[in-house]
Backbone as ProteinMPNN parsed JSONL, in Angstrom:
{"seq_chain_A": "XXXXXXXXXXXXXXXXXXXXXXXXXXXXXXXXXXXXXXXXXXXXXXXXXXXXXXXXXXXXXXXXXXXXXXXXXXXXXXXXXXXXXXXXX", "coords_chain_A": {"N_chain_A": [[-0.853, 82.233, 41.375], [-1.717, 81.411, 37.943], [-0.659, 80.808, 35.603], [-0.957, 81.991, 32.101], [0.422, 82.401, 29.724], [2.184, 85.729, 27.974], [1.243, 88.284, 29.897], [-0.845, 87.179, 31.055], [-1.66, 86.432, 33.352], [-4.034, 84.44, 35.245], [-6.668, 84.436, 38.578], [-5.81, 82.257, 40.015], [-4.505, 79.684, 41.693], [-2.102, 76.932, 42.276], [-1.736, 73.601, 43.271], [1.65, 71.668, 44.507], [2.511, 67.872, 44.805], [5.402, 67.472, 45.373], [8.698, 68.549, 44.669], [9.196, 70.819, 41.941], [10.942, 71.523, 39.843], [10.924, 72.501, 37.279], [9.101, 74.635, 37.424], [10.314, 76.684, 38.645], [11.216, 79.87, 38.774], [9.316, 80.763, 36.972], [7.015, 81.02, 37.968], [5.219, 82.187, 41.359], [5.891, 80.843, 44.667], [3.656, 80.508, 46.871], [2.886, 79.619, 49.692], [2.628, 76.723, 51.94], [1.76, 73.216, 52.986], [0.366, 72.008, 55.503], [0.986, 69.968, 58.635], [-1.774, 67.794, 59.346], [-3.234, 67.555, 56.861], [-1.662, 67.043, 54.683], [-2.563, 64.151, 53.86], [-5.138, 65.548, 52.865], [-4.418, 66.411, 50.287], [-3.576, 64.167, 48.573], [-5.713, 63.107, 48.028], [-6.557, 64.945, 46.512], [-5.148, 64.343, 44.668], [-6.37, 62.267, 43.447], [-8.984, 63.014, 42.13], [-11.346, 63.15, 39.915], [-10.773, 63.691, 36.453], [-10.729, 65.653, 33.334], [-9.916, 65.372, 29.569], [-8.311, 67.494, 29.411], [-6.944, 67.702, 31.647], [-8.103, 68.984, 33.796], [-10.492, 69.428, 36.821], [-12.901, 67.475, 36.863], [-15.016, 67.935, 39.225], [-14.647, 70.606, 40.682], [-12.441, 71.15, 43.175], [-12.51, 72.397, 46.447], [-11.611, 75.223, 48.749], [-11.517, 75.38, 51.908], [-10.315, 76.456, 53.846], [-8.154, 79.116, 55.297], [-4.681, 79.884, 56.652], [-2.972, 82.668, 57.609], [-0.305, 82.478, 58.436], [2.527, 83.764, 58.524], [2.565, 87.176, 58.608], [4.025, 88.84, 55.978], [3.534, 91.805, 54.813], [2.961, 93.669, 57.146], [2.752, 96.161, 57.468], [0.676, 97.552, 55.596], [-2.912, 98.14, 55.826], [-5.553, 96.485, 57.082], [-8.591, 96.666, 54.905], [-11.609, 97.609, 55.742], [-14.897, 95.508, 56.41], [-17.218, 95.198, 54.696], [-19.542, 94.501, 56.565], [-18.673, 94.987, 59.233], [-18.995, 97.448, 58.661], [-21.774, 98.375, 58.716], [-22.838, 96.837, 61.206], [-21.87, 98.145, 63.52], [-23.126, 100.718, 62.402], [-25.762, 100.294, 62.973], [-25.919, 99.915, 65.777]], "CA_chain_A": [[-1.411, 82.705, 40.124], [-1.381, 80.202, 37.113], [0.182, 82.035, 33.741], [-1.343, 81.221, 30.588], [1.047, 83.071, 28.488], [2.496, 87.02, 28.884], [0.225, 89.241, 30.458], [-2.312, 86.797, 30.997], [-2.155, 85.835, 34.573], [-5.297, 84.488, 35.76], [-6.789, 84.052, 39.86], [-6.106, 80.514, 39.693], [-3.367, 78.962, 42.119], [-2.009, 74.834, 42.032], [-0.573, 72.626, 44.431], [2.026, 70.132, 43.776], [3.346, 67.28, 45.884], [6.333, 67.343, 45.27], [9.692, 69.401, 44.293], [8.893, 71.378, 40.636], [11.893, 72.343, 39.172], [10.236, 73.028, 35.446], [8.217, 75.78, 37.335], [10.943, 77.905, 39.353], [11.47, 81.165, 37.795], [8.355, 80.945, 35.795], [5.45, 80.968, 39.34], [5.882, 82.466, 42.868], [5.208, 79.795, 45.807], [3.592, 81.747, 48.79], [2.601, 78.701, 51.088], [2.622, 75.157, 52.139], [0.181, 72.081, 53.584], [1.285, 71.667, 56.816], [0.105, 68.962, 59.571], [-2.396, 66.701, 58.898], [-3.558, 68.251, 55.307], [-0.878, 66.154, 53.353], [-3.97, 63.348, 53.177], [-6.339, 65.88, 51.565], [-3.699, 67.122, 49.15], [-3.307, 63.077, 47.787], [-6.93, 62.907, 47.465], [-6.699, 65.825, 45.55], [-4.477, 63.806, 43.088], [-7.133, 61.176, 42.813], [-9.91, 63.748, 41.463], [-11.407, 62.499, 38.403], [-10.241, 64.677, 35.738], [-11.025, 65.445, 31.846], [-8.605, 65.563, 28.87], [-6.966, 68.688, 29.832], [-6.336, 66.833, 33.029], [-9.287, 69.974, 34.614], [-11.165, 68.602, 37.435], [-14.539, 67.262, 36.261], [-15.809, 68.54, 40.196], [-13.76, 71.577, 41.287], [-12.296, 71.243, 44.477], [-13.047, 74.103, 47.323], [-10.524, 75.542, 49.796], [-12.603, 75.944, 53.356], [-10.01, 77.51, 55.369], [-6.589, 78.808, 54.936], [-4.629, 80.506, 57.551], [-1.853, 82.998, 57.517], [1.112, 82.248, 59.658], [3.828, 84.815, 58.339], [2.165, 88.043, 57.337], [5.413, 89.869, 55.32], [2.88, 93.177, 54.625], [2.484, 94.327, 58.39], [2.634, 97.83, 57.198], [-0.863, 97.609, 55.203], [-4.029, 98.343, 56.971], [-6.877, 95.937, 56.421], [-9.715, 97.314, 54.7], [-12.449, 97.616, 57.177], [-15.38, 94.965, 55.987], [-19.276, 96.51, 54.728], [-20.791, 94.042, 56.933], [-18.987, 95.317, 60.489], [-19.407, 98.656, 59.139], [-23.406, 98.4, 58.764], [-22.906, 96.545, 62.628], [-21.571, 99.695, 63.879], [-24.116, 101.867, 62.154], [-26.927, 99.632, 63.693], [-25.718, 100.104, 67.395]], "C_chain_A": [[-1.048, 81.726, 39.015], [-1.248, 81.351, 35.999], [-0.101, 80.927, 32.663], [-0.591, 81.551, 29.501], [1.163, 84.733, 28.987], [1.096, 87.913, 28.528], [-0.898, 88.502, 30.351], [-2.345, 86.07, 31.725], [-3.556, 85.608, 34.941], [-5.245, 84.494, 37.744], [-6.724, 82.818, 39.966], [-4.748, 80.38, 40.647], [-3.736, 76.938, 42.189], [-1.284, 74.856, 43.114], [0.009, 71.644, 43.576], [2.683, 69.203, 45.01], [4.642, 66.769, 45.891], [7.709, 68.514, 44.407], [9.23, 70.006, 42.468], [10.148, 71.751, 39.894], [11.78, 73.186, 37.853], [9.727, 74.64, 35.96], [8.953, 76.925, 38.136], [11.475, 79.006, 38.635], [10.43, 81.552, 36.912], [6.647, 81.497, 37.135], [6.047, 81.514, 40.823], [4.83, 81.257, 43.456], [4.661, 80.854, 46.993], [3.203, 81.034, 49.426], [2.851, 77.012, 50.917], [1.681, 74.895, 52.952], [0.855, 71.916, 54.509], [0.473, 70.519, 57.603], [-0.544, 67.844, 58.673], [-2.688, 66.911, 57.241], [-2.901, 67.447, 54.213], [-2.185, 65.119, 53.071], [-4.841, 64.211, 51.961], [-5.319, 66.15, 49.956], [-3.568, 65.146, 48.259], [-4.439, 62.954, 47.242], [-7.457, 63.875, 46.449], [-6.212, 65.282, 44.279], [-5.679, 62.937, 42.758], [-8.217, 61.5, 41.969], [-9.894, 63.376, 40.048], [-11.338, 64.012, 37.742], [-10.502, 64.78, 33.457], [-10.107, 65.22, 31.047], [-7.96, 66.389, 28.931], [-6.279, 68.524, 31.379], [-7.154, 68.815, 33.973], [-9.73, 69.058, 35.246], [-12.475, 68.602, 37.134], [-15.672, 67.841, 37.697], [-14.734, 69.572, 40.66], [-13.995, 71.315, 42.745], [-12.575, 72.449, 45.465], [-12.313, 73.834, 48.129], [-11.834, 75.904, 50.961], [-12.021, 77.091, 54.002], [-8.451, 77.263, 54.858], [-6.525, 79.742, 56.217], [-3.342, 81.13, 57.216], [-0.796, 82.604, 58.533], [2.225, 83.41, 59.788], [3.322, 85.834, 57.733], [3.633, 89.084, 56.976], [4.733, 91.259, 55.386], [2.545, 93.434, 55.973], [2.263, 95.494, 58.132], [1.108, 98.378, 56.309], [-2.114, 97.13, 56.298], [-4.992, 97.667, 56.243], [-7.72, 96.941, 56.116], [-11.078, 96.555, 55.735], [-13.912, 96.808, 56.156], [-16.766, 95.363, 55.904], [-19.739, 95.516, 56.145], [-20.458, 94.683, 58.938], [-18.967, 97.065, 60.439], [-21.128, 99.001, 59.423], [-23.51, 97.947, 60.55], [-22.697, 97.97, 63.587], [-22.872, 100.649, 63.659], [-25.22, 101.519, 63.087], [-27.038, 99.307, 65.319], [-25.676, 101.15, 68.136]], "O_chain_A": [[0.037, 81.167, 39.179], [-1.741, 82.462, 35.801], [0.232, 79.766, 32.426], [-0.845, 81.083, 28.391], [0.564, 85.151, 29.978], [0.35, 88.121, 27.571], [-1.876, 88.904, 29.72], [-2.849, 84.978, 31.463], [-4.296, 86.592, 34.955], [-4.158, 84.541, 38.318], [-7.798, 82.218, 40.015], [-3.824, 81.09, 40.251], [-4.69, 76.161, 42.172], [-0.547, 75.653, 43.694], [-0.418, 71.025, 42.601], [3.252, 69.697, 45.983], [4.923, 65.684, 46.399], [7.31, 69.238, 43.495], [8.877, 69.021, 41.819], [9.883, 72.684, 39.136], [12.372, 74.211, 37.516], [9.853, 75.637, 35.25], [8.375, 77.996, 38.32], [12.33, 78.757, 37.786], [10.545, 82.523, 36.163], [5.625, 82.15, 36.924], [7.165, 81.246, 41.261], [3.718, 80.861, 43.105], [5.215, 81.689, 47.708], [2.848, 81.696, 50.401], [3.181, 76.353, 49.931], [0.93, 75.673, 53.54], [2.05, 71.654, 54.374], [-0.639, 70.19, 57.189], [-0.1, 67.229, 57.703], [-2.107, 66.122, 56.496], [-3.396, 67.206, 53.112], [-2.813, 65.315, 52.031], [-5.132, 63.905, 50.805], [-5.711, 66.023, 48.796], [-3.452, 65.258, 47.038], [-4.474, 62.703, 46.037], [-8.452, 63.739, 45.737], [-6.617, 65.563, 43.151], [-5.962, 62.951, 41.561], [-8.586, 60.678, 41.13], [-8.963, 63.288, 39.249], [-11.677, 65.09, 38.229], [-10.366, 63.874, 32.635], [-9.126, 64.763, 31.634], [-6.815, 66.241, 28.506], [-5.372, 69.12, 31.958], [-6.434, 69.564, 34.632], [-9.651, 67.911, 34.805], [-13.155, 69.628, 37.134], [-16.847, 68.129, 37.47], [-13.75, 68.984, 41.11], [-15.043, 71.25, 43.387], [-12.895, 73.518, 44.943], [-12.076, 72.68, 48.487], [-12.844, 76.576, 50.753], [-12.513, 78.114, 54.478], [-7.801, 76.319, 54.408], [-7.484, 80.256, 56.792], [-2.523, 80.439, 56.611], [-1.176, 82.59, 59.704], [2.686, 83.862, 60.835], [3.38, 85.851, 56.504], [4.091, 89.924, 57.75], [5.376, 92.043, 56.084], [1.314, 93.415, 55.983], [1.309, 95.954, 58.759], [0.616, 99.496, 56.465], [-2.222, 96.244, 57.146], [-5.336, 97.975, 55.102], [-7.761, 97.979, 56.776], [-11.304, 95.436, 56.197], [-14.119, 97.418, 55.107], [-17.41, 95.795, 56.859], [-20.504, 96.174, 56.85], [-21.357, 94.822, 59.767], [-18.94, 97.836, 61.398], [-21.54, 99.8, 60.263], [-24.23, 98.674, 61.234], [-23.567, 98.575, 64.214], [-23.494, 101.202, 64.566], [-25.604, 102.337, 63.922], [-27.911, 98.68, 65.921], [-25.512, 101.04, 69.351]]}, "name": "protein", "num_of_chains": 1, "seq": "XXXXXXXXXXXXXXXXXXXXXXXXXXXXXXXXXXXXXXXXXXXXXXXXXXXXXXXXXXXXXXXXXXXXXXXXXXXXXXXXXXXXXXXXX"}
């Protein structure tokens, strides 16, 4: 979540490549780039960028994957499209 100021979290998460210290206590981390991925994450630094240092093309995430889910005890919500599959069988 990126924090613009109090109570005004937005949906926005950052990567950084390297250790943050400025931002511990202020952001929760919930993952890392693992394997091969360190490449895309440099090319991510190279993204041309405006004066607020925003990316002039927003990047897109394809595919993330969980590894460690902590919430085992929550039940996915069941998705419209395999409930309409269901109905239609």
């Amino acid at each position: 979540m990126a924090n613009a100021g109090e109570d005004n979290s937005g949906s926005q998460f950052f990567f950084t490549l390297g250790s943050q210290l400025d931002l511990r206590n202020k952001h929760s981390t919930f993952g890392y780039v693992n394997e091969e991925t360190i490449y895309d994450m440099l090319e991510l630094e190279e993204a041309l960028v405006d004066e607020n240092d925003k990316p002039l093309y927003a990047p897109k995430m394809i595919k993330a994957e969980l590894l460690n889910n902590p919430f085992t005890e929550i039940i996915p919500r069941i998705i419209v499209q395999e409930i309409e599959e269901v109905k239609g069988s």
